[in-house]
Amino acid sequence: MSALETAGSGSANGSALVGEALGGLIALRQRAAHGDVPAPEELDHFRRRVAELLKAGRNPGRFSQYREHVLEYAERGRFDGYELASLGRSALEFLREDFADLDVFDDMTESDLAEIDEELTAAAEEAPPILDVPSWVPESHWWWRAPKQTDMSEEERRHRLYGGELDDY
């Protein structure tokens, strides 16, 4: 929560802090997948505070910037952006699922998600495969398993991801 508090107050790296905070939602899901679940009242307090902070100060704009960054990664999905876009898209989906009752998403956010999904779908035709889908990723997060070129050679995969030949690394 401190990342959102700092971001909302006008920190120069505020959009990175919002990304850090949303990454915390993934960490929370990882913990839950291993049986480490917070007490219900603690979780409720956390959810309400995060929702409050996302709507405060500069955070609405920073949250919009975060979504734009995820979209940019999705647009670069045929090369080096697909896995990062998948990570950001999962953070947004956890926010959508876990904060549905707290009015965190508006029409613009839903529109951004639709655009991200369109880009991920289009990029999946040529995206390098994600070799190790994290164990915390639910089946409903289709984007992690969407790349169709699962037989891409390691050389081609590295070329797409890093823009060079294997000998360069």
Short mmCIF file of N, CA, C and O in Angstrom, two decimals, residues 1 4 6 32 35 40-41 62 78 91-94 97 102 122 124 132-133 153 163 166:
data_model
loop_
_atom_site.label_atom_id
_atom_site.label_comp_id
_atom_site.label_asym_id
_atom_site.label_seq_id
_atom_site.Cartn_x
_atom_site.Cartn_y
_atom_site.Cartn_z
N MET A 1 0.82 -1.19 0.00
CA MET A 1 0.00 0.00 0.00
C MET A 1 0.86 1.26 0.00
O MET A 1 0.44 2.28 -0.51
N LEU A 4 1.33 2.77 -3.42
CA LEU A 4 0.19 3.57 -3.90
C LEU A 4 0.11 4.90 -3.18
O LEU A 4 -0.26 5.91 -3.79
N THR A 6 2.66 6.64 -2.04
CA THR A 6 3.72 7.47 -2.61
C THR A 6 3.36 7.91 -4.02
O THR A 6 3.55 9.07 -4.38
N ALA A 32 -1.68 -17.18 -1.65
CA ALA A 32 -2.94 -17.91 -1.46
C ALA A 32 -2.87 -19.30 -2.10
O ALA A 32 -3.42 -20.26 -1.55
N GLY A 35 -1.55 -21.70 0.25
CA GLY A 35 -2.27 -21.83 1.51
C GLY A 35 -2.06 -20.70 2.49
O GLY A 35 -2.57 -20.76 3.62
N PRO A 40 -9.91 -12.92 6.97
CA PRO A 40 -10.91 -12.20 6.17
C PRO A 40 -10.98 -10.69 6.47
O PRO A 40 -11.06 -9.89 5.55
N GLU A 41 -10.91 -10.32 7.74
CA GLU A 41 -10.99 -8.89 8.06
C GLU A 41 -9.74 -8.14 7.59
O GLU A 41 -9.81 -7.00 7.15
N ARG A 62 -2.08 7.54 -12.98
CA ARG A 62 -1.00 6.55 -12.95
C ARG A 62 -1.52 5.16 -13.32
O ARG A 62 -0.84 4.40 -14.01
N ARG A 78 4.71 -9.78 -30.56
CA ARG A 78 5.33 -10.67 -31.54
C ARG A 78 6.84 -10.80 -31.31
O ARG A 78 7.49 -11.65 -31.88
N ALA A 91 -2.31 -9.10 -13.58
CA ALA A 91 -2.49 -8.18 -12.46
C ALA A 91 -3.80 -7.43 -12.60
O ALA A 91 -4.56 -7.29 -11.63
N LEU A 92 -4.11 -6.98 -13.82
CA LEU A 92 -5.38 -6.27 -14.05
C LEU A 92 -6.58 -7.18 -13.83
O LEU A 92 -7.60 -6.77 -13.29
N GLU A 93 -6.45 -8.43 -14.23
CA GLU A 93 -7.56 -9.37 -14.04
C GLU A 93 -7.78 -9.68 -12.56
O GLU A 93 -8.92 -9.77 -12.11
N PHE A 94 -6.70 -9.82 -11.81
CA PHE A 94 -6.85 -10.03 -10.37
C PHE A 94 -7.52 -8.83 -9.73
O PHE A 94 -8.38 -8.97 -8.86
N GLU A 97 -11.20 -9.06 -10.62
CA GLU A 97 -11.89 -10.13 -9.89
C GLU A 97 -12.01 -9.82 -8.40
O GLU A 97 -13.08 -9.99 -7.80
N LEU A 102 -15.82 -2.86 -5.48
CA LEU A 102 -15.27 -1.60 -4.96
C LEU A 102 -15.09 -0.52 -6.02
O LEU A 102 -14.37 0.45 -5.80
N ALA A 122 -4.00 -11.06 -31.33
CA ALA A 122 -3.32 -10.87 -32.61
C ALA A 122 -1.85 -11.28 -32.51
O ALA A 122 -1.32 -11.95 -33.40
N ALA A 124 -0.50 -13.40 -30.54
CA ALA A 124 -0.32 -14.82 -30.22
C ALA A 124 0.01 -15.66 -31.45
O ALA A 124 0.62 -16.73 -31.32
N ASP A 132 7.84 -21.23 -19.36
CA ASP A 132 7.45 -21.65 -18.02
C ASP A 132 6.33 -20.77 -17.51
O ASP A 132 6.57 -19.73 -16.88
N VAL A 133 5.09 -21.19 -17.77
CA VAL A 133 3.95 -20.45 -17.25
C VAL A 133 3.95 -20.63 -15.74
O VAL A 133 4.02 -21.76 -15.24
N SER A 153 12.01 -22.58 -32.63
CA SER A 153 13.35 -22.97 -32.19
C SER A 153 13.86 -21.97 -31.14
O SER A 153 13.43 -20.82 -31.10
N GLY A 163 16.43 -9.64 -30.31
CA GLY A 163 16.76 -8.92 -31.52
C GLY A 163 18.15 -9.19 -32.07
O GLY A 163 18.73 -8.32 -32.70
N LEU A 166 22.03 -15.86 -31.68
CA LEU A 166 22.44 -16.58 -30.48
C LEU A 166 23.90 -16.32 -30.14
O LEU A 166 24.28 -16.23 -28.98
#
